[in-house]
XYZ file of C-alpha atoms in Angstrom:
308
model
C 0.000 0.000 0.000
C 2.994 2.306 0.994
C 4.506 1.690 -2.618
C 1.156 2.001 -4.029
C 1.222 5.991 -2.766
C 4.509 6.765 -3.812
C 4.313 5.423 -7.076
C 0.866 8.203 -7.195
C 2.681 10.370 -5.870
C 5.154 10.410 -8.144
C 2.800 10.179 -11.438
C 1.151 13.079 -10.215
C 4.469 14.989 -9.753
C 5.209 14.165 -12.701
C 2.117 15.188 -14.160
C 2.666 18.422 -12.466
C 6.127 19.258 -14.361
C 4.732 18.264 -17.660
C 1.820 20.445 -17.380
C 3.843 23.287 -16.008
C 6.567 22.331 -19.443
C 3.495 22.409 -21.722
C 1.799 25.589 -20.755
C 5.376 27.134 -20.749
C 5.404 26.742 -24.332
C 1.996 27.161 -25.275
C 2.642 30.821 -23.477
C 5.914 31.260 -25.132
C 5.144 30.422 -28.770
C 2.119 31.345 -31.211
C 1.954 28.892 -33.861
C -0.190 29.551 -37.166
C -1.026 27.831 -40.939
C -0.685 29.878 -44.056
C -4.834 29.407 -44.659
C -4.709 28.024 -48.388
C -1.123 26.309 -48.534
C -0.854 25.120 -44.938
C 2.329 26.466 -44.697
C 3.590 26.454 -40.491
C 4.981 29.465 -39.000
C 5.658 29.698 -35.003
C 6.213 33.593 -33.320
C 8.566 32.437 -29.800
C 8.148 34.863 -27.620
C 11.688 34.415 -26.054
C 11.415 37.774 -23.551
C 9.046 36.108 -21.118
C 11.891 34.127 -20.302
C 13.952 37.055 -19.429
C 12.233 37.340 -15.994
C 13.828 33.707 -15.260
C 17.004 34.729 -15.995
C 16.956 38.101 -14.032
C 15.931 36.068 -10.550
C 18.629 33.458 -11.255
C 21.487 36.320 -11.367
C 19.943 37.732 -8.432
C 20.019 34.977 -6.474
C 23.202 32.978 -8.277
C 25.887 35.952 -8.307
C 28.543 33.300 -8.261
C 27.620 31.946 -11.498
C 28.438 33.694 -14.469
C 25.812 35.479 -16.299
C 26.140 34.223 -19.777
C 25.595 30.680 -18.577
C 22.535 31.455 -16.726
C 21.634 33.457 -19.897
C 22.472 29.898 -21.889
C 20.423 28.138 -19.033
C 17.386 30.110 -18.552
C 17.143 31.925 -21.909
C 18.980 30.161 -24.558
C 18.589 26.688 -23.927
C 14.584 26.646 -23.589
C 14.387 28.168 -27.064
C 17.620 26.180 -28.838
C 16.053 24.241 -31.025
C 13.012 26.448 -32.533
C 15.943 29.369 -32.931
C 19.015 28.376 -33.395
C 19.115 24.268 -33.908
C 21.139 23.672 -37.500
C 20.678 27.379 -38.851
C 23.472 27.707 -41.335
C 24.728 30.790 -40.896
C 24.532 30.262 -36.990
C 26.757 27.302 -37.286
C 29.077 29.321 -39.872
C 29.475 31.924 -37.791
C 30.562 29.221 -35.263
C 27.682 29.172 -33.142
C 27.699 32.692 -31.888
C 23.948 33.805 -30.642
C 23.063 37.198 -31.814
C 22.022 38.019 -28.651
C 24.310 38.268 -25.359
C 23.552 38.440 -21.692
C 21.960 42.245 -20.915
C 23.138 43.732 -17.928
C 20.853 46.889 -17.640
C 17.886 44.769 -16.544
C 16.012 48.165 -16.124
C 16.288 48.809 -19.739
C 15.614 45.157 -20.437
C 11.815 44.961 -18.711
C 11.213 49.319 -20.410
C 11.682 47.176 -24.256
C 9.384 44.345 -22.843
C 6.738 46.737 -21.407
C 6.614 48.221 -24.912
C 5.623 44.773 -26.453
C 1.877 44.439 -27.249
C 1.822 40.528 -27.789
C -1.519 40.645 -29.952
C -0.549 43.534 -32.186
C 3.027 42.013 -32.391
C 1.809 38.857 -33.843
C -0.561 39.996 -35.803
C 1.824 42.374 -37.451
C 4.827 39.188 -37.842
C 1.514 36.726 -39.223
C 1.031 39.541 -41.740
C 4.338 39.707 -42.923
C 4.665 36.369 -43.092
C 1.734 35.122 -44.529
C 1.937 38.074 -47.386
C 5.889 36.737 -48.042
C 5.201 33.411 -48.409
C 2.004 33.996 -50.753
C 4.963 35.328 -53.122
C 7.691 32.606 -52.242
C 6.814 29.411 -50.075
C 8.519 27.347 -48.165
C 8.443 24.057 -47.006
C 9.578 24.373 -44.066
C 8.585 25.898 -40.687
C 9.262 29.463 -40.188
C 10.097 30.543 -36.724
C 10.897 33.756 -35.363
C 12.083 34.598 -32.504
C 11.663 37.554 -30.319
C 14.846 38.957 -27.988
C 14.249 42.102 -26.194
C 17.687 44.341 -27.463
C 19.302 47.695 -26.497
C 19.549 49.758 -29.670
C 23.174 49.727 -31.342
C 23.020 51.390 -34.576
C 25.926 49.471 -36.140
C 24.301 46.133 -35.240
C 21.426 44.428 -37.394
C 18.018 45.005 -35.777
C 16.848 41.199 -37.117
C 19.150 38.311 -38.256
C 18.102 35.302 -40.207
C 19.948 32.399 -38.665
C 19.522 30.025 -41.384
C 16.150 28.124 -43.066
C 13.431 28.824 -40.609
C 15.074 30.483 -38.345
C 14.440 34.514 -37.692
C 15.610 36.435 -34.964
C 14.118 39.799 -33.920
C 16.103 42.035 -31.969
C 13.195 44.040 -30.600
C 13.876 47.817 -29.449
C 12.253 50.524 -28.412
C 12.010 52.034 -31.409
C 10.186 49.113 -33.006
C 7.063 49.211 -34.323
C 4.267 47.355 -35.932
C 5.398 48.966 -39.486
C 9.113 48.447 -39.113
C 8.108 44.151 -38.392
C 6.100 43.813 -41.081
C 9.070 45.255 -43.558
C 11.928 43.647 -41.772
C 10.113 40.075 -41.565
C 9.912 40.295 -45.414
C 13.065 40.981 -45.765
C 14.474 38.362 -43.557
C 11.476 35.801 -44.935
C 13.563 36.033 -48.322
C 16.967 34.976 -46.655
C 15.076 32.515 -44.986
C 13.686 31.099 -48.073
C 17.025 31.834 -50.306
C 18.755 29.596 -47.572
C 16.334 26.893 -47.437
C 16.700 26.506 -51.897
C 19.912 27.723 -52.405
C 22.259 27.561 -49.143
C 25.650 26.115 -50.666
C 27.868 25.022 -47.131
C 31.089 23.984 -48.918
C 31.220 27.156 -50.756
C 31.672 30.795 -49.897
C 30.126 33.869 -51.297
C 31.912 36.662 -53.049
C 31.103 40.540 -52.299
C 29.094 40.590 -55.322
C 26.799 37.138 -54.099
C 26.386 39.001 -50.683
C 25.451 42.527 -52.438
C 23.015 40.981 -54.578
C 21.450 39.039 -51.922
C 20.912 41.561 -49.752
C 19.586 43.568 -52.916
C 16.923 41.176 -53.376
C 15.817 41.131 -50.032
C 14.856 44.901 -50.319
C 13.748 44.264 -53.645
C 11.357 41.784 -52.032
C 10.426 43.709 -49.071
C 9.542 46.784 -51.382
C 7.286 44.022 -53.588
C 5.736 43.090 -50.356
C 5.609 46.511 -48.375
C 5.238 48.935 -51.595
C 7.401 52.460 -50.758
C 7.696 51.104 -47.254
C 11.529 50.082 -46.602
C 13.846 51.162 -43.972
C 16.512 50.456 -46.064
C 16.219 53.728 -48.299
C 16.962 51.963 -51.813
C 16.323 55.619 -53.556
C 20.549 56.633 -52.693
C 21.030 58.299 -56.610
C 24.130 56.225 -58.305
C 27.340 58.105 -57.726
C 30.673 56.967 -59.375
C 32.861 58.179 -56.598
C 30.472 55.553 -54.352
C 30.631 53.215 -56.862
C 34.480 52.901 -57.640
C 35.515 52.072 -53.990
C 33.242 49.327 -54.155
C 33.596 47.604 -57.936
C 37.334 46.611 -57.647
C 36.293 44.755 -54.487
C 33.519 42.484 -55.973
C 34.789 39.319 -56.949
C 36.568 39.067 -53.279
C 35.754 36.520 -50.797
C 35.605 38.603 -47.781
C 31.888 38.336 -45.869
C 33.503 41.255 -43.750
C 34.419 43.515 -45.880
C 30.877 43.050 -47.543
C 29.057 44.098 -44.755
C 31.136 47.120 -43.817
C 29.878 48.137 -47.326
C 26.488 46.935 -46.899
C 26.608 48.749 -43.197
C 28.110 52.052 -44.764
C 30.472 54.230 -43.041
C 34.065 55.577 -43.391
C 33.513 56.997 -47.211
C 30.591 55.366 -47.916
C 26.691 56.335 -46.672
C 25.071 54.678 -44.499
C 23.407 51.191 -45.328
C 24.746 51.991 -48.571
C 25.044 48.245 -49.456
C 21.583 47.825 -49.280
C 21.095 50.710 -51.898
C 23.629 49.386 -54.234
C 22.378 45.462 -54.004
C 18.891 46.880 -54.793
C 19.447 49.113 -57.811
C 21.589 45.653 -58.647
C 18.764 43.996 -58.876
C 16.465 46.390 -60.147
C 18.534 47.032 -62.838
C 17.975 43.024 -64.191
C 14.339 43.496 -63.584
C 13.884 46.409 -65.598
C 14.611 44.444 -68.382
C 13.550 41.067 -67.169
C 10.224 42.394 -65.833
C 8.139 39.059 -67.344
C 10.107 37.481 -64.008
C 8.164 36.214 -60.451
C 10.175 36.880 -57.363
C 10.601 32.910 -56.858
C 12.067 33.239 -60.573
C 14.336 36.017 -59.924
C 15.172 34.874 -56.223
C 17.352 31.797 -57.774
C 19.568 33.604 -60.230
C 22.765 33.939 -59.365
C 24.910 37.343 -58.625
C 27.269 37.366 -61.150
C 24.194 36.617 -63.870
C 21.790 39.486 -62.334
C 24.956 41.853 -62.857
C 26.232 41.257 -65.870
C 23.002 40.782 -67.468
C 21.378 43.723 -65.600
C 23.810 46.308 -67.286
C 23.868 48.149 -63.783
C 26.645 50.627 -64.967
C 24.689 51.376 -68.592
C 21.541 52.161 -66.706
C 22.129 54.073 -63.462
């Protein structure tokens, strides 16, 4: 009889922990079908778990912060955000997101975060992208509260599936639907056309960012961020042609980024007008048609220097 009501005992304990597991998740993630293609998409909500993580370095200052970060934010969330992206594991597994100290500035971005309107805005996005472009895979994304660093991407697409957003307080429900687009198409791009034993020249990186505002502006008509409408200027131009055939990811994204002697975001500017440039006279062309092509075809077929 004794064994009989520990053996309840601990069925109903364990009941306990995987009810407590389940509503965790069903909290933390809002899961949705594209309604004619079926399509899944899940929004993670990973912020609510920041209020684990602040307790646990309250109460555990002898244990370093980014492994309680790994523990109580990172781990719980692993395999929806992170599990085999490809550019996280080219980048070596790095997160995009590290360990906030300024806790008081963490909870102010939270407090800003209107769950409903936040996934409605992402399901828009998403649902709009993938009536252009679908995939057939899940699409998750991800949602890390951030403090604003203007040199730093605001979302990053991980690999197929896999968005993070690094939510400020300047976000809003305009800026997600444009920058889910935009990462949507990387997402997709990787899923179709992700190449791991081979690396990318300035040019393939240019032109892939290009079509991701060229996508987002199909999507999200005149509503981009990135400001494609920089006018062509030679002097721009001729730091950055030498340098295209080069396989150096970095020194693509200080161009994409801007700076130094070039404008900001200017990248983003050039890869579009890239792009646009093929499509002006390959207009017959859907996005999945033009998504595929590679760089070196969309610029020496676009006659980018003849047009602009």
């Amino acid at each position: 009889m004794r064994l009989f009501r520990v053996l309840i005992v601990l069925l109903f304990c364990t009941l306990l922990i995987t009810f407590d597991q389940k509503t965790e998740e069903e909290t933390l993630i809002y899961s949705f079908h594209h309604p004619e293609t079926n399509q899944v998409f899940h929004i993670v909500h990973v912020y609510k778990l920041y209020e684990n993580y602040e307790k646990r370095i309250e109460k555990d200052s002898t244990i370093p912060i980014e492994q309680i970060f790994e523990e109580e934010v990172i781990e719980p969330v692993f395999e929806a955000c992170y599990q085999d992206g490809e550019y996280f594991e080219r980048s070596g597994k790095t997160y995009s997101v590290e360990p906030p100290e300024d806790m008081e500035l963490v909870n102010a971005i939270i407090n800003t975060i209107d769950e409903e309107k936040t996934n409605k805005a992402i399901k828009e996005a998403l649902i709009e992208s993938a009536n252009y472009i679908p995939s057939n895979k899940a699409t998750n994304v991800c949602i890390y509260p951030t403090r604003y660093d203007p040199d730093l991407p605001q979302m990053v697409t991980e690999g197929t599936g896999k968005i993070s957003v690094l939510y400020t307080l300047f976000f809003d429900e305009e800026f997600l639907k444009v920058g889910i687009a935009h990462e949507y198409h990387h997402s997709v791009w990787t899923e179709k056309y992700f190449n791991r034993e081979s690396a990318d020249t300035i040019l393939d990186i240019l032109i892939l960012e290009g079509k991701a505002v060229m996508f987002e502006n199909i999507v999200y008509p005149g509503n981009s961020y990135e400001n494609p409408d920089y006018p062509f200027l030679t002097e721009y131009w001729g730091l950055v042609e030498p340098e295209l055939n080069l396989y150096d990811a970095y020194r693509a994204y200080e161009i994409i980024y801007g700076g130094d002697d070039l404008p900001d975001d200017y990248g983003y500017s050039a890869g579009y007008h890239l792009v646009k440039a093929y499509l002006d006279t390959h207009s017959e062309l859907t996005p999945e048609e033009w998504t595929e092509l590679s760089g070196e075809e969309i610029y020496e077929d676009g006659k980018y220097m003849e047009l602009y």
